[in-house]
PDB file of C-alpha atoms and ligand atoms in Angstrom:
ATOM      1  CA  MET A   1     -35.387 -21.166  -6.657  1.00 50.00           C
ATOM      2  CA  THR A   2     -34.278 -17.938  -4.850  1.00 53.00           C
ATOM      3  CA  ASP A   3     -31.555 -15.873  -6.493  1.00 58.00           C
ATOM      4  CA  THR A   4     -28.858 -15.727  -3.735  1.00 53.00           C
ATOM      5  CA  THR A   5     -26.925 -13.117  -5.971  1.00 52.00           C
ATOM      6  CA  GLN A   6     -29.887 -10.793  -5.088  1.00 65.00           C
ATOM      7  CA  THR A   7     -29.486 -10.999  -1.197  1.00 82.00           C
ATOM      8  CA  PHE A   8     -25.712 -11.552  -0.791  1.00 90.00           C
ATOM      9  CA  GLN A   9     -24.037  -8.691   0.897  1.00 91.00           C
ATOM     10  CA  ALA A  10     -20.434  -8.585  -0.107  1.00 94.00           C
ATOM     11  CA  PRO A  11     -18.045  -7.749   2.724  1.00 97.00           C
ATOM     12  CA  ARG A  12     -16.737  -4.126   2.166  1.00 98.00           C
ATOM     13  CA  VAL A  13     -12.988  -3.472   2.536  1.00 98.00           C
ATOM     14  CA  LEU A  14     -11.895   0.265   2.477  1.00 98.00           C
ATOM     15  CA  VAL A  15      -8.278   0.431   1.086  1.00 99.00           C
ATOM     16  CA  PHE A  16      -6.545   3.659   1.741  1.00 99.00           C
ATOM     17  CA  ASP A  17      -3.326   5.168   0.412  1.00 98.00           C
ATOM     18  CA  SER A  18      -2.022   8.767  -0.533  1.00 98.00           C
ATOM     19  CA  GLY A  19      -2.133   7.588  -4.276  1.00 98.00           C
ATOM     20  CA  VAL A  20      -2.188   4.617  -6.409  1.00 98.00           C
ATOM     21  CA  GLY A  21       0.358   2.434  -4.152  1.00 98.00           C
ATOM     22  CA  GLY A  22      -2.452   0.868  -2.136  1.00 98.00           C
ATOM     23  CA  LEU A  23      -3.460  -0.850  -5.626  1.00 98.00           C
ATOM     24  CA  SER A  24      -0.717  -3.215  -5.162  1.00 98.00           C
ATOM     25  CA  VAL A  25      -2.374  -4.451  -1.840  1.00 98.00           C
ATOM     26  CA  ALA A  26      -5.941  -4.288  -3.431  1.00 98.00           C
ATOM     27  CA  GLN A  27      -4.623  -6.619  -5.959  1.00 98.00           C
ATOM     28  CA  GLU A  28      -3.563  -8.994  -3.258  1.00 98.00           C
ATOM     29  CA  ILE A  29      -6.791  -8.944  -1.513  1.00 98.00           C
ATOM     30  CA  GLN A  30      -8.746  -9.251  -4.827  1.00 97.00           C
ATOM     31  CA  GLN A  31      -6.881 -12.529  -5.615  1.00 97.00           C
ATOM     32  CA  ARG A  32      -7.167 -13.943  -2.104  1.00 97.00           C
ATOM     33  CA  LEU A  33     -10.797 -12.821  -1.604  1.00 97.00           C
ATOM     34  CA  PRO A  34     -12.565 -12.394  -4.934  1.00 95.00           C
ATOM     35  CA  GLN A  35     -16.044 -11.791  -3.198  1.00 95.00           C
ATOM     36  CA  VAL A  36     -14.965  -8.803  -1.353  1.00 97.00           C
ATOM     37  CA  SER A  37     -16.124  -5.447  -2.511  1.00 97.00           C
ATOM     38  CA  LEU A  38     -13.432  -2.789  -2.473  1.00 98.00           C
ATOM     39  CA  VAL A  39     -13.667   0.831  -1.991  1.00 98.00           C
ATOM     40  CA  TYR A  40     -10.135   2.081  -3.085  1.00 98.00           C
ATOM     41  CA  ALA A  41      -9.477   5.446  -1.726  1.00 99.00           C
ATOM     42  CA  SER A  42      -6.523   7.809  -2.821  1.00 98.00           C
ATOM     43  CA  ASP A  43      -5.997  11.073  -1.060  1.00 98.00           C
ATOM     44  CA  ASN A  44      -4.414  12.533  -4.210  1.00 98.00           C
ATOM     45  CA  ALA A  45      -5.197  16.083  -2.798  1.00 98.00           C
ATOM     46  CA  PHE A  46      -2.618  15.737  -0.025  1.00 98.00           C
ATOM     47  CA  PHE A  47      -0.273  13.388  -2.103  1.00 98.00           C
ATOM     48  CA  PRO A  48       2.602  12.658  -1.376  1.00 98.00           C
ATOM     49  CA  TYR A  49       2.600  11.620   2.193  1.00 98.00           C
ATOM     50  CA  GLY A  50       6.368  10.836   2.384  1.00 95.00           C
ATOM     51  CA  THR A  51       7.268  14.500   2.796  1.00 91.00           C
ATOM     52  CA  LYS A  52       4.583  15.736   5.234  1.00 95.00           C
ATOM     53  CA  GLY A  53       4.984  16.707   8.846  1.00 96.00           C
ATOM     54  CA  GLU A  54       3.697  14.221  11.375  1.00 97.00           C
ATOM     55  CA  ALA A  55       1.188  16.498  13.063  1.00 97.00           C
ATOM     56  CA  GLU A  56      -0.350  17.579   9.781  1.00 98.00           C
ATOM     57  CA  LEU A  57      -0.432  13.870   8.297  1.00 98.00           C
ATOM     58  CA  ILE A  58      -2.232  12.624  11.368  1.00 98.00           C
ATOM     59  CA  ALA A  59      -4.866  15.393  11.173  1.00 98.00           C
ATOM     60  CA  ARG A  60      -5.246  14.826   7.420  1.00 98.00           C
ATOM     61  CA  VAL A  61      -5.631  11.047   7.531  1.00 98.00           C
ATOM     62  CA  ASP A  62      -8.090  11.443  10.341  1.00 98.00           C
ATOM     63  CA  GLN A  63     -10.306  13.887   8.237  1.00 98.00           C
ATOM     64  CA  VAL A  64     -10.207  11.845   5.177  1.00 98.00           C
ATOM     65  CA  ILE A  65     -10.921   8.368   6.892  1.00 98.00           C
ATOM     66  CA  THR A  66     -13.810   9.888   8.788  1.00 98.00           C
ATOM     67  CA  ALA A  67     -15.272  11.389   5.576  1.00 98.00           C
ATOM     68  CA  LEU A  68     -14.663   8.059   3.635  1.00 98.00           C
ATOM     69  CA  LEU A  69     -16.280   5.780   6.525  1.00 98.00           C
ATOM     70  CA  ALA A  70     -19.192   8.311   6.655  1.00 98.00           C
ATOM     71  CA  ARG A  71     -20.110   7.821   3.046  1.00 98.00           C
ATOM     72  CA  TYR A  72     -18.801   4.260   2.606  1.00 98.00           C
ATOM     73  CA  PRO A  73     -19.266   2.263   5.810  1.00 98.00           C
ATOM     74  CA  ALA A  74     -16.931  -0.739   5.659  1.00 98.00           C
ATOM     75  CA  ASP A  75     -16.206  -4.013   7.427  1.00 98.00           C
ATOM     76  CA  ILE A  76     -12.434  -3.534   7.557  1.00 98.00           C
ATOM     77  CA  LEU A  77     -10.290  -0.517   6.885  1.00 98.00           C
ATOM     78  CA  VAL A  78      -6.904  -1.127   5.202  1.00 99.00           C
ATOM     79  CA  ILE A  79      -4.197   1.582   5.642  1.00 99.00           C
ATOM     80  CA  ALA A  80      -2.391   0.521   2.603  1.00 98.00           C
ATOM     81  CA  CYS A  81       0.322   2.913   2.998  1.00 98.00           C
ATOM     82  CA  ASN A  82       3.536   2.449   5.200  1.00 98.00           C
ATOM     83  CA  THR A  83       4.068   6.215   5.590  1.00 98.00           C
ATOM     84  CA  ALA A  84       0.471   6.547   7.169  1.00 98.00           C
ATOM     85  CA  SER A  85       0.445   3.143   9.098  1.00 98.00           C
ATOM     86  CA  THR A  86       3.778   3.869  10.782  1.00 98.00           C
ATOM     87  CA  LEU A  87       2.501   7.183  12.288  1.00 98.00           C
ATOM     88  CA  THR A  88      -1.268   7.088  12.553  1.00 98.00           C
ATOM     89  CA  LEU A  89      -2.474   3.599  13.599  1.00 98.00           C
ATOM     90  CA  PRO A  90      -2.583   4.166  17.391  1.00 97.00           C
ATOM     91  CA  HIS A  91      -4.657   7.405  16.874  1.00 97.00           C
ATOM     92  CA  LEU A  92      -7.029   5.712  14.226  1.00 98.00           C
ATOM     93  CA  ARG A  93      -7.648   2.714  16.424  1.00 98.00           C
ATOM     94  CA  SER A  94      -8.411   4.805  19.331  1.00 98.00           C
ATOM     95  CA  LYS A  95     -11.195   6.541  17.836  1.00 96.00           C
ATOM     96  CA  LEU A  96     -12.581   4.184  15.149  1.00 98.00           C
ATOM     97  CA  ASN A  97     -14.781   1.045  15.840  1.00 97.00           C
ATOM     98  CA  LEU A  98     -13.911  -1.234  13.093  1.00 98.00           C
ATOM     99  CA  PRO A  99     -10.911  -3.618  12.537  1.00 98.00           C
ATOM    100  CA  ILE A 100      -7.831  -1.666  10.919  1.00 98.00           C
ATOM    101  CA  VAL A 101      -5.227  -3.350   9.173  1.00 98.00           C
ATOM    102  CA  GLY A 102      -1.943  -1.368   8.749  1.00 98.00           C
ATOM    103  CA  VAL A 103       0.830  -2.001   6.118  1.00 98.00           C
ATOM    104  CA  VAL A 104       4.159  -1.695   7.841  1.00 98.00           C
ATOM    105  CA  PRO A 105       7.822  -2.558   6.396  1.00 98.00           C
ATOM    106  CA  ALA A 106       8.160  -6.343   5.900  1.00 98.00           C
ATOM    107  CA  ILE A 107      11.431  -6.317   8.131  1.00 98.00           C
ATOM    108  CA  LYS A 108      10.581  -9.596  10.107  1.00 98.00           C
ATOM    109  CA  PRO A 109      10.034 -11.860   6.939  1.00 98.00           C
ATOM    110  CA  ALA A 110      13.263 -10.232   5.428  1.00 98.00           C
ATOM    111  CA  ALA A 111      15.286 -10.877   8.343  1.00 98.00           C
ATOM    112  CA  LEU A 112      14.088 -14.554   8.479  1.00 98.00           C
ATOM    113  CA  MET A 113      14.666 -15.043   4.702  1.00 98.00           C
ATOM    114  CA  SER A 114      18.050 -13.289   4.487  1.00 98.00           C
ATOM    115  CA  LYS A 115      21.075 -15.865   4.544  1.00 98.00           C
ATOM    116  CA  SER A 116      23.592 -13.180   4.515  1.00 98.00           C
ATOM    117  CA  GLY A 117      22.427 -11.031   7.184  1.00 98.00           C
ATOM    118  CA  VAL A 118      22.317  -7.846   5.099  1.00 98.00           C
ATOM    119  CA  ILE A 119      19.045  -6.536   4.017  1.00 98.00           C
ATOM    120  CA  GLY A 120      17.761  -3.396   2.361  1.00 98.00           C
ATOM    121  CA  LEU A 121      14.870  -1.195   3.162  1.00 98.00           C
ATOM    122  CA  LEU A 122      13.520   1.091   0.446  1.00 98.00           C
ATOM    123  CA  ALA A 123      10.662   3.412   1.625  1.00 98.00           C
ATOM    124  CA  THR A 124       9.719   6.911   1.611  1.00 98.00           C
ATOM    125  CA  PRO A 125      12.073   9.200   3.417  1.00 97.00           C
ATOM    126  CA  ALA A 126       9.339   9.691   6.238  1.00 98.00           C
ATOM    127  CA  THR A 127       9.100   5.969   6.817  1.00 98.00           C
ATOM    128  CA  VAL A 128      12.866   5.367   6.856  1.00 98.00           C
ATOM    129  CA  ALA A 129      12.863   8.027   9.572  1.00 97.00           C
ATOM    130  CA  ARG A 130       9.891   6.710  11.833  1.00 98.00           C
ATOM    131  CA  PRO A 131      10.571   5.510  15.350  1.00 98.00           C
ATOM    132  CA  TYR A 132       8.179   2.706  14.328  1.00 98.00           C
ATOM    133  CA  THR A 133      10.503   1.531  11.800  1.00 98.00           C
ATOM    134  CA  HIS A 134      13.423   1.662  14.024  1.00 98.00           C
ATOM    135  CA  GLU A 135      11.604  -0.273  16.528  1.00 98.00           C
ATOM    136  CA  LEU A 136      10.748  -3.075  13.900  1.00 98.00           C
ATOM    137  CA  ILE A 137      14.367  -3.402  13.127  1.00 98.00           C
ATOM    138  CA  ARG A 138      15.397  -3.609  16.875  1.00 98.00           C
ATOM    139  CA  GLU A 139      12.846  -6.202  17.581  1.00 98.00           C
ATOM    140  CA  TYR A 140      13.016  -8.352  14.449  1.00 98.00           C
ATOM    141  CA  ALA A 141      16.344  -7.708  12.775  1.00 98.00           C
ATOM    142  CA  THR A 142      18.958  -7.372  15.404  1.00 96.00           C
ATOM    143  CA  ASN A 143      21.281  -9.768  13.758  1.00 93.00           C
ATOM    144  CA  CYS A 144      21.078  -8.053  10.402  1.00 98.00           C
ATOM    145  CA  GLN A 145      22.566  -5.144   8.972  1.00 98.00           C
ATOM    146  CA  VAL A 146      19.679  -3.045   7.513  1.00 98.00           C
ATOM    147  CA  ILE A 147      20.742  -0.551   4.639  1.00 98.00           C
ATOM    148  CA  SER A 148      17.895   1.960   4.387  1.00 98.00           C
ATOM    149  CA  LEU A 149      17.237   4.350   1.587  1.00 98.00           C
ATOM    150  CA  GLY A 150      14.420   6.901   1.521  1.00 98.00           C
ATOM    151  CA  SER A 151      12.982   7.949  -1.951  1.00 97.00           C
ATOM    152  CA  SER A 152      10.062  10.001  -3.037  1.00 97.00           C
ATOM    153  CA  ALA A 153      11.169   9.909  -6.646  1.00 97.00           C
ATOM    154  CA  LEU A 154      10.119   6.264  -6.902  1.00 98.00           C
ATOM    155  CA  VAL A 155       6.755   7.301  -5.561  1.00 98.00           C
ATOM    156  CA  HIS A 156       6.241   9.838  -8.385  1.00 98.00           C
ATOM    157  CA  ILE A 157       7.530   7.276 -10.979  1.00 98.00           C
ATOM    158  CA  ALA A 158       4.982   4.817  -9.890  1.00 98.00           C
ATOM    159  CA  GLU A 159       2.214   7.188 -10.330  1.00 98.00           C
ATOM    160  CA  GLN A 160       3.410   8.127 -13.881  1.00 98.00           C
ATOM    161  CA  LYS A 161       3.523   4.586 -14.705  1.00 98.00           C
ATOM    162  CA  LEU A 162       0.112   3.893 -13.858  1.00 98.00           C
ATOM    163  CA  ARG A 163      -1.058   7.078 -15.680  1.00 98.00           C
ATOM    164  CA  GLY A 164       0.561   5.450 -18.836  1.00 98.00           C
ATOM    165  CA  GLU A 165       3.300   7.921 -18.976  1.00 98.00           C
ATOM    166  CA  ALA A 166       6.944   7.112 -20.019  1.00 97.00           C
ATOM    167  CA  ILE A 167       9.017   5.552 -17.078  1.00 96.00           C
ATOM    168  CA  ASP A 168      12.219   7.421 -16.194  1.00 96.00           C
ATOM    169  CA  SER A 169      14.553   4.440 -16.166  1.00 96.00           C
ATOM    170  CA  ALA A 170      17.543   6.725 -15.636  1.00 98.00           C
ATOM    171  CA  ALA A 171      16.015   7.745 -12.223  1.00 98.00           C
ATOM    172  CA  ILE A 172      15.394   4.151 -11.269  1.00 98.00           C
ATOM    173  CA  GLU A 173      18.968   3.403 -12.006  1.00 98.00           C
ATOM    174  CA  ALA A 174      20.238   6.426  -9.983  1.00 98.00           C
ATOM    175  CA  ILE A 175      18.248   5.052  -6.774  1.00 98.00           C
ATOM    176  CA  THR A 176      19.246   1.403  -7.139  1.00 98.00           C
ATOM    177  CA  GLN A 177      22.851   2.589  -7.777  1.00 98.00           C
ATOM    178  CA  GLU A 178      22.942   4.768  -4.574  1.00 98.00           C
ATOM    179  CA  LEU A 179      21.586   1.657  -2.707  1.00 98.00           C
ATOM    180  CA  MET A 180      24.278  -0.585  -4.156  1.00 98.00           C
ATOM    181  CA  ASN A 181      26.955   1.876  -3.523  1.00 98.00           C
ATOM    182  CA  THR A 182      26.494   1.481   0.342  1.00 97.00           C
ATOM    183  CA  LYS A 183      28.826  -0.498   2.590  1.00 97.00           C
ATOM    184  CA  ASN A 184      28.177  -4.123   2.358  1.00 98.00           C
ATOM    185  CA  ALA A 185      25.599  -3.857  -0.178  1.00 98.00           C
ATOM    186  CA  GLU A 186      27.370  -6.536  -2.230  1.00 98.00           C
ATOM    187  CA  LYS A 187      26.069  -8.944   0.499  1.00 98.00           C
ATOM    188  CA  MET A 188      22.575  -7.792   0.376  1.00 98.00           C
ATOM    189  CA  ASP A 189      20.154 -10.603  -0.479  1.00 98.00           C
ATOM    190  CA  VAL A 190      16.608  -9.302   0.420  1.00 98.00           C
ATOM    191  CA  LEU A 191      15.199  -5.839  -0.329  1.00 99.00           C
ATOM    192  CA  VAL A 192      12.087  -4.578   1.573  1.00 99.00           C
ATOM    193  CA  LEU A 193       9.779  -2.649  -0.661  1.00 99.00           C
ATOM    194  CA  ALA A 194       8.448  -0.608   2.305  1.00 98.00           C
ATOM    195  CA  CYS A 195       6.235   1.675   0.415  1.00 98.00           C
ATOM    196  CA  THR A 196       3.058   0.381  -1.322  1.00 98.00           C
ATOM    197  CA  HIS A 197       3.975   2.357  -4.583  1.00 98.00           C
ATOM    198  CA  PHE A 198       7.217   0.267  -5.155  1.00 98.00           C
ATOM    199  CA  PRO A 199       5.659  -3.128  -5.773  1.00 98.00           C
ATOM    200  CA  LEU A 200       4.155  -1.399  -8.789  1.00 98.00           C
ATOM    201  CA  LEU A 201       7.742  -1.004 -10.140  1.00 98.00           C
ATOM    202  CA  LYS A 202       9.003  -4.351  -9.110  1.00 98.00           C
ATOM    203  CA  GLU A 203       9.940  -5.382 -12.543  1.00 98.00           C
ATOM    204  CA  GLU A 204      11.846  -2.054 -13.170  1.00 98.00           C
ATOM    205  CA  LEU A 205      13.615  -2.354  -9.868  1.00 98.00           C
ATOM    206  CA  ALA A 206      14.670  -6.027 -10.515  1.00 98.00           C
ATOM    207  CA  GLN A 207      15.904  -5.268 -13.885  1.00 98.00           C
ATOM    208  CA  GLN A 208      18.479  -2.964 -12.156  1.00 98.00           C
ATOM    209  CA  LEU A 209      19.419  -5.035  -9.174  1.00 98.00           C
ATOM    210  CA  PRO A 210      21.584  -8.222  -8.966  1.00 98.00           C
ATOM    211  CA  ALA A 211      19.437 -11.214  -9.430  1.00 98.00           C
ATOM    212  CA  ARG A 212      20.455 -12.660  -5.977  1.00 98.00           C
ATOM    213  CA  ILE A 213      18.242  -9.955  -4.366  1.00 98.00           C
ATOM    214  CA  ASN A 214      14.582 -10.816  -3.548  1.00 98.00           C
ATOM    215  CA  LEU A 215      12.359  -8.059  -3.365  1.00 98.00           C
ATOM    216  CA  ILE A 216       9.550  -8.558  -0.689  1.00 98.00           C
ATOM    217  CA  ASP A 217       6.613  -6.491   0.306  1.00 98.00           C
ATOM    218  CA  SER A 218       3.667  -6.829   2.758  1.00 97.00           C
ATOM    219  CA  GLY A 219       0.845  -7.256   0.329  1.00 98.00           C
ATOM    220  CA  ALA A 220       0.164 -10.885   0.614  1.00 98.00           C
ATOM    221  CA  ALA A 221       0.383 -10.795   4.370  1.00 98.00           C
ATOM    222  CA  ILE A 222      -2.279  -8.209   4.474  1.00 98.00           C
ATOM    223  CA  ALA A 223      -4.554 -10.140   2.285  1.00 98.00           C
ATOM    224  CA  ARG A 224      -4.114 -13.063   4.620  1.00 98.00           C
ATOM    225  CA  ARG A 225      -5.029 -10.914   7.539  1.00 98.00           C
ATOM    226  CA  VAL A 226      -8.076  -9.483   5.864  1.00 98.00           C
ATOM    227  CA  GLU A 227      -9.076 -13.127   5.127  1.00 98.00           C
ATOM    228  CA  PHE A 228      -8.743 -13.983   8.779  1.00 98.00           C
ATOM    229  CA  LEU A 229     -10.887 -11.101   9.892  1.00 98.00           C
ATOM    230  CA  LEU A 230     -13.430 -11.882   7.225  1.00 97.00           C
ATOM    231  CA  ALA A 231     -13.491 -15.595   8.209  1.00 95.00           C
ATOM    232  CA  ASP A 232     -17.048 -15.629   9.514  1.00 91.00           C
ATOM    233  CA  SER A 233     -18.562 -13.730   6.531  1.00 91.00           C
ATOM    234  CA  GLU A 234     -21.083 -15.390   4.270  1.00 90.00           C
ATOM    235  CA  ASP A 235     -19.652 -17.189   1.025  1.00 90.00           C
ATOM    236  CA  ALA A 236     -20.687 -15.522  -2.173  1.00 92.00           C
ATOM    237  CA  PRO A 237     -23.173 -17.419  -4.356  1.00 93.00           C
ATOM    238  CA  ALA A 238     -21.919 -19.081  -7.570  1.00 91.00           C
ATOM    239  CA  GLY A 239     -21.629 -16.464 -10.355  1.00 90.00           C
ATOM    240  CA  TYR A 240     -21.372 -13.587  -8.102  1.00 93.00           C
ATOM    241  CA  ILE A 241     -19.062 -10.876  -9.484  1.00 91.00           C
ATOM    242  CA  SER A 242     -17.857  -8.188  -7.038  1.00 93.00           C
ATOM    243  CA  GLU A 243     -17.819  -4.593  -7.842  1.00 94.00           C
ATOM    244  CA  HIS A 244     -15.065  -2.093  -6.994  1.00 98.00           C
ATOM    245  CA  ILE A 245     -14.821   1.584  -6.936  1.00 98.00           C
ATOM    246  CA  ALA A 246     -12.051   4.210  -6.619  1.00 98.00           C
ATOM    247  CA  VAL A 247     -12.642   7.342  -4.575  1.00 98.00           C
ATOM    248  CA  PHE A 248     -10.296  10.318  -4.907  1.00 98.00           C
ATOM    249  CA  THR A 249     -10.009  13.325  -2.578  1.00 98.00           C
ATOM    250  CA  LYS A 250      -9.806  15.730  -5.532  1.00 98.00           C
ATOM    251  CA  GLU A 251     -10.787  15.540  -9.181  1.00 98.00           C
ATOM    252  CA  THR A 252      -7.866  16.286 -11.265  1.00 98.00           C
ATOM    253  CA  ALA A 253      -6.948  15.448 -14.843  1.00 98.00           C
ATOM    254  CA  GLU A 254      -4.202  13.086 -13.478  1.00 98.00           C
ATOM    255  CA  ALA A 255      -6.925  11.221 -11.445  1.00 98.00           C
ATOM    256  CA  THR A 256      -8.994  10.741 -14.739  1.00 98.00           C
ATOM    257  CA  GLN A 257      -5.878   9.562 -16.634  1.00 98.00           C
ATOM    258  CA  LEU A 258      -5.748   6.652 -14.220  1.00 98.00           C
ATOM    259  CA  ALA A 259      -8.951   5.048 -15.586  1.00 98.00           C
ATOM    260  CA  PRO A 260      -7.414   2.344 -17.841  1.00 98.00           C
ATOM    261  CA  ALA A 261      -5.027   1.394 -15.026  1.00 98.00           C
ATOM    262  CA  LEU A 262      -7.798   1.167 -12.538  1.00 98.00           C
ATOM    263  CA  ALA A 263      -9.818  -0.964 -14.960  1.00 98.00           C
ATOM    264  CA  ARG A 264      -6.834  -3.502 -14.881  1.00 98.00           C
ATOM    265  CA  PHE A 265      -7.373  -3.680 -11.291  1.00 98.00           C
ATOM    266  CA  ASN A 266     -11.128  -4.334 -11.797  1.00 97.00           C
ATOM    267  CA  ILE A 267     -12.245  -0.909 -10.712  1.00 98.00           C
ATOM    268  CA  ASP A 268     -14.408   0.585 -13.338  1.00 95.00           C
ATOM    269  CA  GLN A 269     -15.787   3.408 -11.305  1.00 97.00           C
ATOM    270  CA  GLN A 270     -14.135   6.698 -10.181  1.00 98.00           C
ATOM    271  CA  THR A 271     -15.735   9.214  -7.831  1.00 98.00           C
ATOM    272  CA  TYR A 272     -14.571  12.285  -6.006  1.00 98.00           C
ATOM    273  CA  LEU A 273     -14.882  13.623  -2.363  1.00 96.00           C
ATOM    274  CA  ASN A 274     -13.450  16.819  -2.956  1.00 93.00           C
ATOM    275  CA  ILE A 275     -11.891  17.415   0.415  1.00 95.00           C
TER     276      ILE A 275
HETATM  277  N1  DGL B 301       2.266   4.550  -0.585  1.00 74.61           N
HETATM  278  C1  DGL B 301       2.850   5.216   0.466  1.00 74.61           C
HETATM  279  C2  DGL B 301       3.624   4.455   1.363  1.00 74.61           C
HETATM  280  O1  DGL B 301       3.276   3.043   1.448  1.00 74.61           O
HETATM  281  C3  DGL B 301       3.488   6.558   0.436  1.00 74.61           C
HETATM  282  C4  DGL B 301       3.627   7.359  -0.766  1.00 74.61           C
HETATM  283  C5  DGL B 301       3.690   8.867  -0.514  1.00 74.61           C
HETATM  284  O2  DGL B 301       4.737   9.264  -0.203  1.00 74.61           O
HETATM  285  O3  DGL B 301       2.586   9.492  -0.644  1.00 74.61           O
HETATM  286  O4  DGL B 301       4.422   4.672   2.172  1.00 74.61           O
END
């Protein structure tokens, strides 16, 4: 009998973010598609993206994705970062020859889910300001009031959490209070977590927010899209265990500290590009 585990080529999905946020998306992909092999890439050398200018971010994402694909040819690229997707997708799609899935704010499902017509949008300051985001609101949430708040602090808190450091609950409370102090916030019943770092703090955010508010993100929809794009790929043989790796753009003590968290996402290998 031939051992099919020897010949099976797992589809490779490159999941890219500025930091650990894309792990919230990687997790959804792993749950839906256990046979895929993930290359999880973090541009920690240029983190955070949410405070960067548009031209420098487009150039940087281009540079890192080009280097990553040269080293890790992939079947699908997932830009698991709202800040990068809402800016760089047209550029990446014009130059790369593979399917690219972008993560963008879940405005449409939020507007469909809301009964009160008041939805929240929590993202990086850059995503909140993007024309792409305003277009999504115009197209899918015309009948809703959208309360937007940009926060870079939450991005840093999510990174700290995954490094195993203490969580600054007071800082999270300050952000949720700012959101809830906005006009009509007492009617808000859906909050879009439009930064991939934020689902990593879902429990902490939920603790500080009224129970009626549903926290939603794009992770599960991205996993479904990846599944659709891989529909023709070969099934994994019984007993096959996929391997995942994490690639950082810079070797730092903080990146090394992430090893236990990465292991919880089934990623046991860490490597560095140094770009
Ligand atoms: N995780 C990213 C996002 O979805 C951005 C975090 C950052 O500012 O680097 O927007």
